[in-house]
CSV table of N, CA and C in Angstrom, one decimal:
chain,number,residue,atom,x,y,z
A,56,MET,N,121.9,122.2,82.9
A,56,MET,CA,120.5,122.1,83.5
A,56,MET,C,120.1,120.7,83.7
A,57,PHE,N,120.5,119.8,82.8
A,57,PHE,CA,120.1,118.4,82.9
A,57,PHE,C,120.8,117.7,84.1
A,58,LEU,N,122.0,118.1,84.4
A,58,LEU,CA,122.8,117.6,85.5
A,58,LEU,C,122.1,118.0,86.8
A,59,VAL,N,121.6,119.2,86.9
A,59,VAL,CA,121.0,119.7,88.1
A,59,VAL,C,119.7,118.9,88.3
A,60,ASP,N,118.9,118.7,87.2
A,60,ASP,CA,117.7,117.9,87.3
A,60,ASP,C,117.9,116.5,87.8
A,61,ASP,N,119.0,115.9,87.2
A,61,ASP,CA,119.3,114.6,87.7
A,61,ASP,C,119.7,114.5,89.1
A,62,ILE,N,120.4,115.5,89.6
A,62,ILE,CA,120.8,115.5,91.0
A,62,ILE,C,119.5,115.7,91.9
A,63,LEU,N,118.6,116.6,91.5
A,63,LEU,CA,117.5,116.9,92.3
A,63,LEU,C,116.5,115.8,92.3
A,64,PHE,N,116.3,115.1,91.2
A,64,PHE,CA,115.3,114.0,91.1
A,64,PHE,C,115.9,112.6,91.5
A,65,PHE,N,117.1,112.5,91.8
A,65,PHE,CA,117.7,111.2,92.2
A,65,PHE,C,117.1,110.6,93.3
A,66,PRO,N,116.8,111.2,94.4
A,66,PRO,CA,116.1,110.5,95.6
A,66,PRO,C,114.7,110.0,95.2
A,67,ALA,N,113.9,110.7,94.4
A,67,ALA,CA,112.6,110.2,94.0
A,67,ALA,C,112.8,109.0,93.0
A,68,LYS,N,113.7,109.1,92.1
A,68,LYS,CA,113.9,108.0,91.1
A,68,LYS,C,114.4,106.8,91.9
A,69,SER,N,115.2,107.0,92.9
A,69,SER,CA,115.7,105.8,93.7
A,69,SER,C,114.5,105.2,94.4
A,70,LEU,N,113.7,105.9,95.0
A,70,LEU,CA,112.5,105.3,95.7
A,70,LEU,C,111.6,104.6,94.8
A,71,VAL,N,111.4,105.1,93.6
A,71,VAL,CA,110.5,104.4,92.6
A,71,VAL,C,111.2,103.1,92.2
A,72,TRP,N,112.5,103.1,92.0
A,72,TRP,CA,113.2,101.9,91.6
A,72,TRP,C,113.1,100.9,92.7
A,73,VAL,N,113.3,101.3,94.0
A,73,VAL,CA,113.2,100.4,95.1
A,73,VAL,C,111.8,99.7,95.2
A,74,PHE,N,110.8,100.5,95.1
A,74,PHE,CA,109.4,100.0,95.1
A,74,PHE,C,109.1,99.1,94.0
A,75,ARG,N,109.6,99.4,92.8
A,75,ARG,CA,109.4,98.5,91.6
A,75,ARG,C,110.1,97.2,91.9
A,76,GLU,N,111.3,97.2,92.4
A,76,GLU,CA,112.0,95.9,92.7
A,76,GLU,C,111.3,95.1,93.8
A,77,LEU,N,110.8,95.8,94.8
A,77,LEU,CA,110.0,95.0,95.8
A,77,LEU,C,108.8,94.4,95.2
A,78,HIS,N,108.1,95.1,94.3
A,78,HIS,CA,106.9,94.6,93.7
A,78,HIS,C,107.3,93.3,92.8
A,79,ASN,N,108.4,93.4,92.1
A,79,ASN,CA,108.8,92.3,91.2
A,79,ASN,C,109.2,91.1,92.1
A,80,ALA,N,109.8,91.3,93.2
A,80,ALA,CA,110.2,90.2,94.1
A,80,ALA,C,108.9,89.5,94.7
A,81,VAL,N,107.9,90.3,95.1
A,81,VAL,CA,106.7,89.7,95.6
A,81,VAL,C,106.0,88.9,94.5
A,82,GLN,N,105.9,89.4,93.3
A,82,GLN,CA,105.3,88.7,92.2
A,82,GLN,C,106.0,87.4,91.9
A,83,GLN,N,107.3,87.4,91.9
A,83,GLN,CA,108.1,86.2,91.7
A,83,GLN,C,107.9,85.2,92.8
A,84,GLU,N,107.8,85.6,94.0
A,84,GLU,CA,107.6,84.7,95.2
A,84,GLU,C,106.2,84.0,95.0
A,85,LYS,N,105.2,84.8,94.6
A,85,LYS,CA,103.9,84.2,94.4
A,85,LYS,C,103.9,83.1,93.3
A,86,THR,N,104.6,83.4,92.3
A,86,THR,CA,104.7,82.4,91.2
A,86,THR,C,105.4,81.2,91.6
A,87,ASN,N,106.5,81.4,92.4
A,87,ASN,CA,107.3,80.2,92.9
A,87,ASN,C,106.4,79.4,93.8
A,88,GLU,N,105.7,80.0,94.7
A,88,GLU,CA,104.8,79.3,95.6
A,88,GLU,C,103.8,78.5,94.9
A,89,SER,N,103.1,79.0,93.9
A,89,SER,CA,102.1,78.3,93.1
A,89,SER,C,102.7,77.1,92.4
A,90,ASP,N,103.9,77.3,91.8
A,90,ASP,CA,104.6,76.2,91.1
A,90,ASP,C,105.0,75.1,92.1
A,91,ALA,N,105.4,75.5,93.3
A,91,ALA,CA,105.8,74.5,94.3
A,91,ALA,C,104.6,73.7,94.8
A,92,LEU,N,103.5,74.3,94.9
A,92,LEU,CA,102.3,73.6,95.4
A,92,LEU,C,101.7,72.7,94.3
A,93,THR,N,101.8,73.1,93.1
A,93,THR,CA,101.4,72.3,92.0
A,93,THR,C,102.3,71.0,91.9
A,94,THR,N,103.5,71.2,92.0
A,94,THR,CA,104.5,70.1,92.0
A,94,THR,C,104.2,69.1,93.2
A,95,GLU,N,103.9,69.7,94.4
A,95,GLU,CA,103.6,68.9,95.6
A,95,GLU,C,102.3,68.1,95.3
A,96,LEU,N,101.3,68.7,94.7
A,96,LEU,CA,100.1,68.0,94.4
A,96,LEU,C,100.3,66.9,93.4
A,97,SER,N,101.1,67.0,92.4
A,97,SER,CA,101.5,66.0,91.5
A,97,SER,C,102.1,64.8,92.2
A,98,GLU,N,103.1,65.1,93.1
A,98,GLU,CA,103.8,64.1,93.9
A,98,GLU,C,102.8,63.4,94.8
A,99,LEU,N,101.8,64.1,95.3
A,99,LEU,CA,100.8,63.5,96.2
A,99,LEU,C,100.0,62.4,95.4
A,100,TYR,N,99.6,62.8,94.2
A,100,TYR,CA,98.8,61.8,93.4
A,100,TYR,C,99.7,60.6,93.1
A,101,MET,N,101.0,60.8,92.8
A,101,MET,CA,101.8,59.6,92.5
A,101,MET,C,102.0,58.7,93.8
A,102,MET,N,102.1,59.4,94.9
A,102,MET,CA,102.2,58.6,96.2
A,102,MET,C,100.9,57.8,96.4
A,103,LEU,N,99.7,58.3,96.1
A,103,LEU,CA,98.5,57.6,96.2
A,103,LEU,C,98.4,56.4,95.3
A,104,GLU,N,98.8,56.7,94.0
A,104,GLU,CA,98.7,55.6,93.0
A,104,GLU,C,99.7,54.5,93.3
A,105,THR,N,100.8,54.8,93.9
A,105,THR,CA,101.8,53.7,94.3
A,105,THR,C,101.6,53.1,95.6
A,106,GLY,N,100.6,53.6,96.3
A,106,GLY,CA,100.2,53.0,97.6
A,106,GLY,C,101.1,53.4,98.8
A,107,LYS,N,101.8,54.5,98.6
A,107,LYS,CA,102.7,55.0,99.7
A,107,LYS,C,101.9,55.7,100.8
A,108,ILE,N,100.7,56.2,100.4
A,108,ILE,CA,99.8,56.9,101.4
A,108,ILE,C,98.4,56.3,101.3
A,109,THR,N,97.6,56.5,102.3
A,109,THR,CA,96.2,56.0,102.3
A,109,THR,C,95.4,57.1,101.6
A,110,GLU,N,94.1,56.7,101.4
A,110,GLU,CA,93.1,57.6,100.8
A,110,GLU,C,92.9,58.8,101.8
A,111,GLU,N,92.8,58.5,103.0
A,111,GLU,CA,92.5,59.5,104.0
A,111,GLU,C,93.7,60.5,104.1
A,112,GLU,N,94.9,60.0,104.1
A,112,GLU,CA,96.0,60.9,104.1
A,112,GLU,C,96.1,61.8,102.9
A,113,PHE,N,95.7,61.2,101.8
A,113,PHE,CA,95.7,61.9,100.5
A,113,PHE,C,94.6,63.0,100.6
A,114,ASP,N,93.4,62.7,101.0
A,114,ASP,CA,92.4,63.7,101.1
A,114,ASP,C,92.7,64.9,102.0
A,115,GLU,N,93.4,64.6,103.1
A,115,GLU,CA,93.7,65.7,104.0
A,115,GLU,C,94.8,66.6,103.4
A,116,ARG,N,95.8,66.0,102.8
A,116,ARG,CA,96.9,66.8,102.3
A,116,ARG,C,96.4,67.5,101.0
A,117,GLU,N,95.6,66.9,100.2
A,117,GLU,CA,95.1,67.5,99.0
A,117,GLU,C,94.3,68.7,99.3
A,118,GLU,N,93.4,68.6,100.4
A,118,GLU,CA,92.6,69.7,100.8
A,118,GLU,C,93.5,70.9,101.2
A,119,GLN,N,94.5,70.6,102.0
A,119,GLN,CA,95.4,71.7,102.4
A,119,GLN,C,96.1,72.4,101.2
A,120,ILE,N,96.6,71.6,100.3
A,120,ILE,CA,97.3,72.2,99.1
A,120,ILE,C,96.3,73.0,98.3
A,121,LEU,N,95.1,72.5,98.1
A,121,LEU,CA,94.1,73.2,97.2
A,121,LEU,C,93.7,74.5,97.9
A,122,ASP,N,93.5,74.5,99.3
A,122,ASP,CA,93.2,75.7,100.0
A,122,ASP,C,94.2,76.7,99.9
A,123,ARG,N,95.5,76.3,99.9
A,123,ARG,CA,96.6,77.3,99.8
A,123,ARG,C,96.6,77.9,98.4
A,124,LEU,N,96.4,77.0,97.4
A,124,LEU,CA,96.3,77.5,96.0
A,124,LEU,C,95.2,78.5,95.8
A,125,ASP,N,94.0,78.2,96.4
A,125,ASP,CA,92.9,79.2,96.4
A,125,ASP,C,93.2,80.5,97.0
A,126,GLU,N,93.9,80.5,98.1
A,126,GLU,CA,94.3,81.7,98.8
A,126,GLU,C,95.2,82.5,97.9
A,127,ILE,N,96.1,81.9,97.2
A,127,ILE,CA,97.1,82.6,96.3
A,127,ILE,C,96.3,83.3,95.2
A,128,GLN,N,95.3,82.5,94.6
A,128,GLN,CA,94.5,83.1,93.5
A,128,GLN,C,93.7,84.3,94.0
A,129,GLU,N,93.1,84.2,95.2
A,129,GLU,CA,92.3,85.3,95.8
A,129,GLU,C,93.2,86.5,96.0
A,130,ARG,N,94.4,86.3,96.5
A,130,ARG,CA,95.3,87.5,96.7
A,130,ARG,C,95.7,88.1,95.4
A,131,ASP,N,95.8,87.4,94.3
A,131,ASP,CA,96.1,87.9,93.0
A,131,ASP,C,95.0,88.8,92.4
A,132,GLN,N,93.8,88.5,92.8
A,132,GLN,CA,92.6,89.2,92.3
A,132,GLN,C,92.4,90.3,93.2
């Protein structure tokens, strides 16, 4: 009887597994994007302190990065 149950429920279990894997992949991608933006922001601060970019360039790029981080946080909620 258990073998028949396994055979009958295999398609449903497979779909659940696929959707679970897709969800995990999306969550991992969000985490990676946040980490990359945080690293980029740190590098931007270093470039400003060392004089490689101007204050105006810094402000523009910082605003873009912070906006993207805000978008990610809003999507998570």
